[in-house]
Short mmCIF file of C-alpha atoms and ligand atoms in Angstrom, two decimals:
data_model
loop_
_atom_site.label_atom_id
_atom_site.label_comp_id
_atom_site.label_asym_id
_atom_site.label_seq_id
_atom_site.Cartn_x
_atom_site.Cartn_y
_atom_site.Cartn_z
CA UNK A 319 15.81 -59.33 -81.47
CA UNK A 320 12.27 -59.67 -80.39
CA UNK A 321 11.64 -58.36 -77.00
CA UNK A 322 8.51 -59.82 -74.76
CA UNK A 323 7.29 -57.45 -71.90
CA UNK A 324 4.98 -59.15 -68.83
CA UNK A 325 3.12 -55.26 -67.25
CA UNK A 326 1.96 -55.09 -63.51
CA UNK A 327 0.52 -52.71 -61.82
CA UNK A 328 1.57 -52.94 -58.11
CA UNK A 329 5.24 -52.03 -58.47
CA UNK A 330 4.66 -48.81 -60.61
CA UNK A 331 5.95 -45.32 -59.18
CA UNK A 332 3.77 -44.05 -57.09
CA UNK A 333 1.25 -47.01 -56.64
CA UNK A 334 0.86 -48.00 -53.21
CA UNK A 335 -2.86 -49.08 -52.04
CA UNK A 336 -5.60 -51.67 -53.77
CA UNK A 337 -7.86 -49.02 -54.18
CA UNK A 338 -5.12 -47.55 -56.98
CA UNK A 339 -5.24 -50.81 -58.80
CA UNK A 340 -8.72 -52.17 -58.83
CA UNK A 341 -10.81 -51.44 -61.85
CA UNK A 342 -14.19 -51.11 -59.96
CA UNK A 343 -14.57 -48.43 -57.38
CA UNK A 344 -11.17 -47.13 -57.57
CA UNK A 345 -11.48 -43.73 -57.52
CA UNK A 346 -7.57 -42.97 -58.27
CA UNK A 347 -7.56 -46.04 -60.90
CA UNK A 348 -7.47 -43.86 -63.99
CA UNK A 349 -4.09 -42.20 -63.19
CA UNK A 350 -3.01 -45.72 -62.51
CA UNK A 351 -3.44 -46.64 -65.58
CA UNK A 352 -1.40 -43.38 -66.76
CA UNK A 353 1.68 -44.43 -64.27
CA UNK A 354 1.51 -47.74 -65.72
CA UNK A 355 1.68 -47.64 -69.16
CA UNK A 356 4.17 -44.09 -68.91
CA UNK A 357 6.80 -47.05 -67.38
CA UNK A 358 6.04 -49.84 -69.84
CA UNK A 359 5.99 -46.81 -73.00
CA UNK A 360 9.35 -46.16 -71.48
CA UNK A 361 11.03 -50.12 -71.21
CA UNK A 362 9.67 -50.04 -74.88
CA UNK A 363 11.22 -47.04 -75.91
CA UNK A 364 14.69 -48.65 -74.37
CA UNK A 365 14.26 -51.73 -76.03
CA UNK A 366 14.18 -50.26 -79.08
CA UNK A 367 17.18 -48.09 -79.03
CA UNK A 368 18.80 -50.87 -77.69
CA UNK A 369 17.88 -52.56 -81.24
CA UNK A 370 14.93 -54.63 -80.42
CA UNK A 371 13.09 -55.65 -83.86
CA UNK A 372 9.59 -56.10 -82.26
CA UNK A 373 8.23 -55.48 -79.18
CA UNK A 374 5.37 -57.22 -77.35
CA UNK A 375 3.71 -56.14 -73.83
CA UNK A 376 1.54 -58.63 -72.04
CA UNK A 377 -1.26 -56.74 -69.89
CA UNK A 378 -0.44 -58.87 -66.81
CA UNK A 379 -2.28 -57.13 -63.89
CA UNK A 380 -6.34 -57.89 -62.68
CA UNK A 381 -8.29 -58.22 -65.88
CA UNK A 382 -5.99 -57.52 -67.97
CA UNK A 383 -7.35 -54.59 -69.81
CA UNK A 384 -5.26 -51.37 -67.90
CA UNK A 385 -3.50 -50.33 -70.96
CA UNK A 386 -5.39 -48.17 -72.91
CA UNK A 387 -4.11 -49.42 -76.44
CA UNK A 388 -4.07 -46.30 -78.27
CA UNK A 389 -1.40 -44.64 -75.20
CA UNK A 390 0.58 -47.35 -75.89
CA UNK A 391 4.00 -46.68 -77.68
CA UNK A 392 3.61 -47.51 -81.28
CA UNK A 393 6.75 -49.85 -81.75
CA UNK A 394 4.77 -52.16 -79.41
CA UNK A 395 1.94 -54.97 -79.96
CA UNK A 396 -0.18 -55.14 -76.51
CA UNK A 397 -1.71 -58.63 -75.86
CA UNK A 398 -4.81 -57.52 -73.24
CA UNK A 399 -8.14 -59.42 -72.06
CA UNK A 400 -8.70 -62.46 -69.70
CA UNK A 401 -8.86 -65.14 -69.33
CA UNK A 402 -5.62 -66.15 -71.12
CA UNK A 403 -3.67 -69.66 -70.72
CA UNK A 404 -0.31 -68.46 -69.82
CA UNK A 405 -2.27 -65.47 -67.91
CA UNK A 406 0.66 -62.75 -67.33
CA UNK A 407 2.89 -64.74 -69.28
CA UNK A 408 0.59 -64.84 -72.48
CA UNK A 409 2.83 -64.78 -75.82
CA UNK A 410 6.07 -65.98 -74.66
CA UNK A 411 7.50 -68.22 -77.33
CA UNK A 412 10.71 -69.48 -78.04
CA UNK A 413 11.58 -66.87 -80.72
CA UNK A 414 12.29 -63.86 -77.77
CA UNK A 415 15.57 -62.98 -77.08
CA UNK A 416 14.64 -61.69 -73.07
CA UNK A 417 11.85 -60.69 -71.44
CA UNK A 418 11.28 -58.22 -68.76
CA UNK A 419 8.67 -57.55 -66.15
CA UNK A 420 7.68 -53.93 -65.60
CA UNK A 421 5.48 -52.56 -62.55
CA UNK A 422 5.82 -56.04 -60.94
CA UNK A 423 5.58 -56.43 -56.70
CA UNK A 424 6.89 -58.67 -54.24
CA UNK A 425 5.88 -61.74 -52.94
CA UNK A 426 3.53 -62.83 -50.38
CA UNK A 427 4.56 -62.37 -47.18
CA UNK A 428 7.35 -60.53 -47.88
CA UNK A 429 7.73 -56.52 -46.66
CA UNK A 430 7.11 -55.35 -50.00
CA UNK A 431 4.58 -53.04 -51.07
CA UNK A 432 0.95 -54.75 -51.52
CA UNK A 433 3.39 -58.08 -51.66
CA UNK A 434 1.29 -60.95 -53.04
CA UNK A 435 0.99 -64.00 -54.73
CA UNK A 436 -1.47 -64.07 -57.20
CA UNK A 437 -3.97 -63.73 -54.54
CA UNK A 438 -4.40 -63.01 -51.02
CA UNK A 439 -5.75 -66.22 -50.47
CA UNK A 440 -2.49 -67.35 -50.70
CA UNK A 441 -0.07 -67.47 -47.93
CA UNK A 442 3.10 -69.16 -48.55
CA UNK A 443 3.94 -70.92 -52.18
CA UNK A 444 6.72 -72.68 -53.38
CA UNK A 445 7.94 -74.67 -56.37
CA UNK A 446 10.29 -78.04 -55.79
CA UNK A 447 10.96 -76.58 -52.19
CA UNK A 448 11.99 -73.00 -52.88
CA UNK A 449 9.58 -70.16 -51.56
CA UNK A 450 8.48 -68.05 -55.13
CA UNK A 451 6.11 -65.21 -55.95
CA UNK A 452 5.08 -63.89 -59.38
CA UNK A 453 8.42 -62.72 -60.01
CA UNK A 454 10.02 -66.49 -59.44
CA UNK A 455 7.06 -68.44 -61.56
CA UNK A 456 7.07 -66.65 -64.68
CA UNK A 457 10.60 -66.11 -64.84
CA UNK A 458 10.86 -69.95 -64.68
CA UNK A 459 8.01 -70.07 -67.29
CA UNK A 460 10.40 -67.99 -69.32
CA UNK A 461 13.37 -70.29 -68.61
CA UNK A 462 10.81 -72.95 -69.81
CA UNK A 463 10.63 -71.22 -73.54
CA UNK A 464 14.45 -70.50 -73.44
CA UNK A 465 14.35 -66.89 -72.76
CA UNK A 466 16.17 -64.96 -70.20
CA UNK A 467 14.11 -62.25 -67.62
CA UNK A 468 17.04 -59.15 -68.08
CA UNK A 469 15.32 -56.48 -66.24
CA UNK A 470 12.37 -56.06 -63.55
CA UNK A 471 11.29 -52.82 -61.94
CA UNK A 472 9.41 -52.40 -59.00
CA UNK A 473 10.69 -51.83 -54.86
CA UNK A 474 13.40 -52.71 -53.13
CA UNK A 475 11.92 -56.25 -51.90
CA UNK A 476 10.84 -57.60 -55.50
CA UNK A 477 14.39 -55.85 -56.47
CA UNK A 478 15.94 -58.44 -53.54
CA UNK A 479 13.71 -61.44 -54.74
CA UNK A 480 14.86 -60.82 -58.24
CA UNK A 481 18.56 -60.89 -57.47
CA UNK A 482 18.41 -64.15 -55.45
CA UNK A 483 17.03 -66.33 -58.63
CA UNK A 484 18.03 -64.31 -61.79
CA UNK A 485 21.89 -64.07 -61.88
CA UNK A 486 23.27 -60.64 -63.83
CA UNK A 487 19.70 -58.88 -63.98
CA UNK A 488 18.64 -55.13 -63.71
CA UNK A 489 16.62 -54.62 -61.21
CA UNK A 490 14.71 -50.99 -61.09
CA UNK A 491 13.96 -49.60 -57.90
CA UNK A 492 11.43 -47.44 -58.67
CA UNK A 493 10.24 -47.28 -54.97
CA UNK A 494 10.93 -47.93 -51.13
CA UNK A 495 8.79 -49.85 -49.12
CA UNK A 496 8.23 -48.67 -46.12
CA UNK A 497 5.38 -50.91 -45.30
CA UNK A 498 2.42 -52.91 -47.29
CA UNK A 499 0.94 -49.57 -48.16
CA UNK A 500 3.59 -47.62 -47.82
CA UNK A 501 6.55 -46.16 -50.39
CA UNK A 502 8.85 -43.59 -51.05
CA UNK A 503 8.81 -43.32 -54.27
CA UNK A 504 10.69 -41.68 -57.11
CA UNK A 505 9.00 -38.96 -59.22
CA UNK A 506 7.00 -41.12 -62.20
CA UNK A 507 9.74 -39.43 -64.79
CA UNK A 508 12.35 -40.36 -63.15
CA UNK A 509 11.53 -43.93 -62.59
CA UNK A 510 10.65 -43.67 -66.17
CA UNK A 511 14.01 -42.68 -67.39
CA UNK A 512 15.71 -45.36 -64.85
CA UNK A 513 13.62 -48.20 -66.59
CA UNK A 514 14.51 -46.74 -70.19
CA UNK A 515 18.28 -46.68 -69.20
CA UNK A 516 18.11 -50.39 -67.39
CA UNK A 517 17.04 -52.09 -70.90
CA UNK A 518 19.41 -50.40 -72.86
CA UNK A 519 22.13 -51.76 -70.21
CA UNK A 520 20.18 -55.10 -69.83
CA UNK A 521 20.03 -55.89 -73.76
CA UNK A 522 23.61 -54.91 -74.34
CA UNK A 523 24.82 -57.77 -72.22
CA UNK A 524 26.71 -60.14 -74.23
CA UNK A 525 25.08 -63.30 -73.31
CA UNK A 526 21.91 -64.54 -71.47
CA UNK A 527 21.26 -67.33 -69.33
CA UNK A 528 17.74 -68.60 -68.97
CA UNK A 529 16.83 -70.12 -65.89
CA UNK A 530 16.55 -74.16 -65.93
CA UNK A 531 12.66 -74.48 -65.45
CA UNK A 532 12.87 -78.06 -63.67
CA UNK A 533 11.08 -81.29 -64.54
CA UNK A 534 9.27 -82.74 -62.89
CA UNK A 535 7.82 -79.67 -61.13
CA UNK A 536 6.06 -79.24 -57.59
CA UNK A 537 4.29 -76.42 -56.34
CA UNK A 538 2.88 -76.46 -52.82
CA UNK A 539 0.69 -73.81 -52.05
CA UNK A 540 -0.42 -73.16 -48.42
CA UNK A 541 -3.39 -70.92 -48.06
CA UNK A 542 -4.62 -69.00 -45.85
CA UNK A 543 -7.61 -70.74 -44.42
CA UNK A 544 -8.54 -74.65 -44.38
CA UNK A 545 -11.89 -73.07 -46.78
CA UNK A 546 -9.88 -72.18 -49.49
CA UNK A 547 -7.58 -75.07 -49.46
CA UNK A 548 -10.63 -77.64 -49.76
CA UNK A 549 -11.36 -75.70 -52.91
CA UNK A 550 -7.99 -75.96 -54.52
CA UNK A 551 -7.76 -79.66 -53.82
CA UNK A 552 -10.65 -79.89 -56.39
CA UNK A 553 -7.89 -79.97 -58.63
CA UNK A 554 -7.35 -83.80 -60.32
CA UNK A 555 -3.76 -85.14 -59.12
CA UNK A 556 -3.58 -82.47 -56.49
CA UNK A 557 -3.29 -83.65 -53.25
CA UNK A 558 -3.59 -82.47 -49.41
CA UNK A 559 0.04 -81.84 -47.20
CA UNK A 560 -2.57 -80.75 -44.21
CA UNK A 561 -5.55 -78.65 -43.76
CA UNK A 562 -4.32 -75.60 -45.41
CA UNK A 563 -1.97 -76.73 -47.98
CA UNK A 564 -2.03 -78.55 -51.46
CA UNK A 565 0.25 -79.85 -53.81
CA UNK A 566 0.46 -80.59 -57.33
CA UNK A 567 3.76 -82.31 -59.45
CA UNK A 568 3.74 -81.41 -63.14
CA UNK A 569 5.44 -83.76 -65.24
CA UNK A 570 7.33 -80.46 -66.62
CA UNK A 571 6.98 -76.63 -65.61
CA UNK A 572 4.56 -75.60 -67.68
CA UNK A 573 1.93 -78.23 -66.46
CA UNK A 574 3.00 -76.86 -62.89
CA UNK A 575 2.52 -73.33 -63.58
CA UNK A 576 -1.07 -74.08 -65.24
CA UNK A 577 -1.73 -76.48 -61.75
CA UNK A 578 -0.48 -73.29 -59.57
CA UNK A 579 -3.01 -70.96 -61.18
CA UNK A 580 -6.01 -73.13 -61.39
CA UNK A 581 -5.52 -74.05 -57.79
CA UNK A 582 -5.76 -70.27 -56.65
CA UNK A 583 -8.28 -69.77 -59.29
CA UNK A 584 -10.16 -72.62 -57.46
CA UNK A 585 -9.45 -71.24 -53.94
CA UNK A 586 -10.30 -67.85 -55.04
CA UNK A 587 -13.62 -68.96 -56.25
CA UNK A 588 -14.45 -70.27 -53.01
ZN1 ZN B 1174 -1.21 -56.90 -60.31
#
């Protein structure tokens, strides 16, 4: 049973401003890093006595490169670095059992804390009509390569988002949002221990159910100024709704999920 890990750093315990998660100039970033890979060591360390034969953890967050390798559990292979195709979904294949996203937040918009979508350029996105973050777009990458998302951990709102879309999954609280940079959290063990005990539950279910990653595939992005949305449209085969909103139809999911990122990539970059 090989078990595929995406790692973010918004949702950890504890985590609750940009200057905790930015690799340049934040002061507090080191003990970030700590928080963050503490949680992931501990989804590994489930995983395995839940009988996982390998273990794989995408650094999913920024750059890429938060995990100091040599904290990282031992049972585990970390993929790290940027750029990467399939970006915080690098390494999924076919052969994983489930998957699980650690230290992930909610989406933008929503009253979660630091709630985003990729980017705060973007406002609102949403694939064939239904409003997704992170959470919803790689767990439909997943469903794309068969495999099932069992657990996610992060507050109360990416909790919420996660039981709307993936039917029988753990969902970790590890914190309440109060507001965008606000959280009561749990102490870092504890939310530890909670994540170790979710993927022992969440791999001894008895049968998964990937989600049906449709084709074809739209995602509409509206951003949040008419600037950034000129950029996206650079895009071949993406076209303008109105002034602040693009859209692009994949002949499957994954083209749709490489469209969505180069679009904010573009926007970003503007
Ligand atoms: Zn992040």
């Amino acid at each position: 049973m090989r078990v595929y890990i995406s790692a973010d750093m918004e949702g950890v315990a504890g985590i609750t401003a940009w200057e905790q998660v930015e690799t340049i100039g934040g002061v507090e970033y080191a003990r970030s890093q700590r928080l963050m890979t503490a949680e992931v060591n501990a989804a590994i360390r489930g995983a395995l006595e839940a009988g996982a034969t390998s273990v794989t953890v995408n650094d999913a967050h920024g750059r890429m490169r938060n995990i100091p390798p040599e904290d990282l559990h031992p049972g585990a292979q970390l993929i790290s670095g940027a750029p990467k195709k399939l970006g915080m979904m690098e390494g999924i294949d076919r052969g994983f059992a489930v998957a699980c996203f650690i230290g992930y937040h909610a989406r933008a918009g929503s009253p979660g804390v630091l709630a985003h979508t990729y980017s705060d350029v973007v406002h609102r996105l949403e694939v064939n009509g239904q409003e997704m973050g992170e959470l919803g777009l790689n767990a439909l990458l997943a469903g794309y390569f068969g495999v099932t998302v069992v657990l996610v951990s992060g507050d109360q709102v990416l909790a919420g988002e996660a039981r709307q879309i993936l039917e029988g999954v753990e969902a970790v609280i590890v914190k309440e949002a109060v507001n965008f940079h606000a959280a009561r959290s749990l102490p870092p063990r504890l939310a530890r221990e909670k994540i170790r005990q979710g993927l022992v539950r969440a791999l001894s279910r008895k049968s998964f159910q990937p989600l049906a990653a449709p084709a074809p595939a739209t995602v509409t992005i509206k951003f949040n100024d008419p600037a950034r949305a000129a950029a996206a449209a650079i895009l071949p085969r993406s076209r303008f709704l109105d002034a602040v909103t693009v859209t692009y139809t994949g002949a499957d999911y994954l083209e749709a999920y490489q469209a969505a990122r180069s679009l904010i990539a573009l926007a970003k970059s503007s």
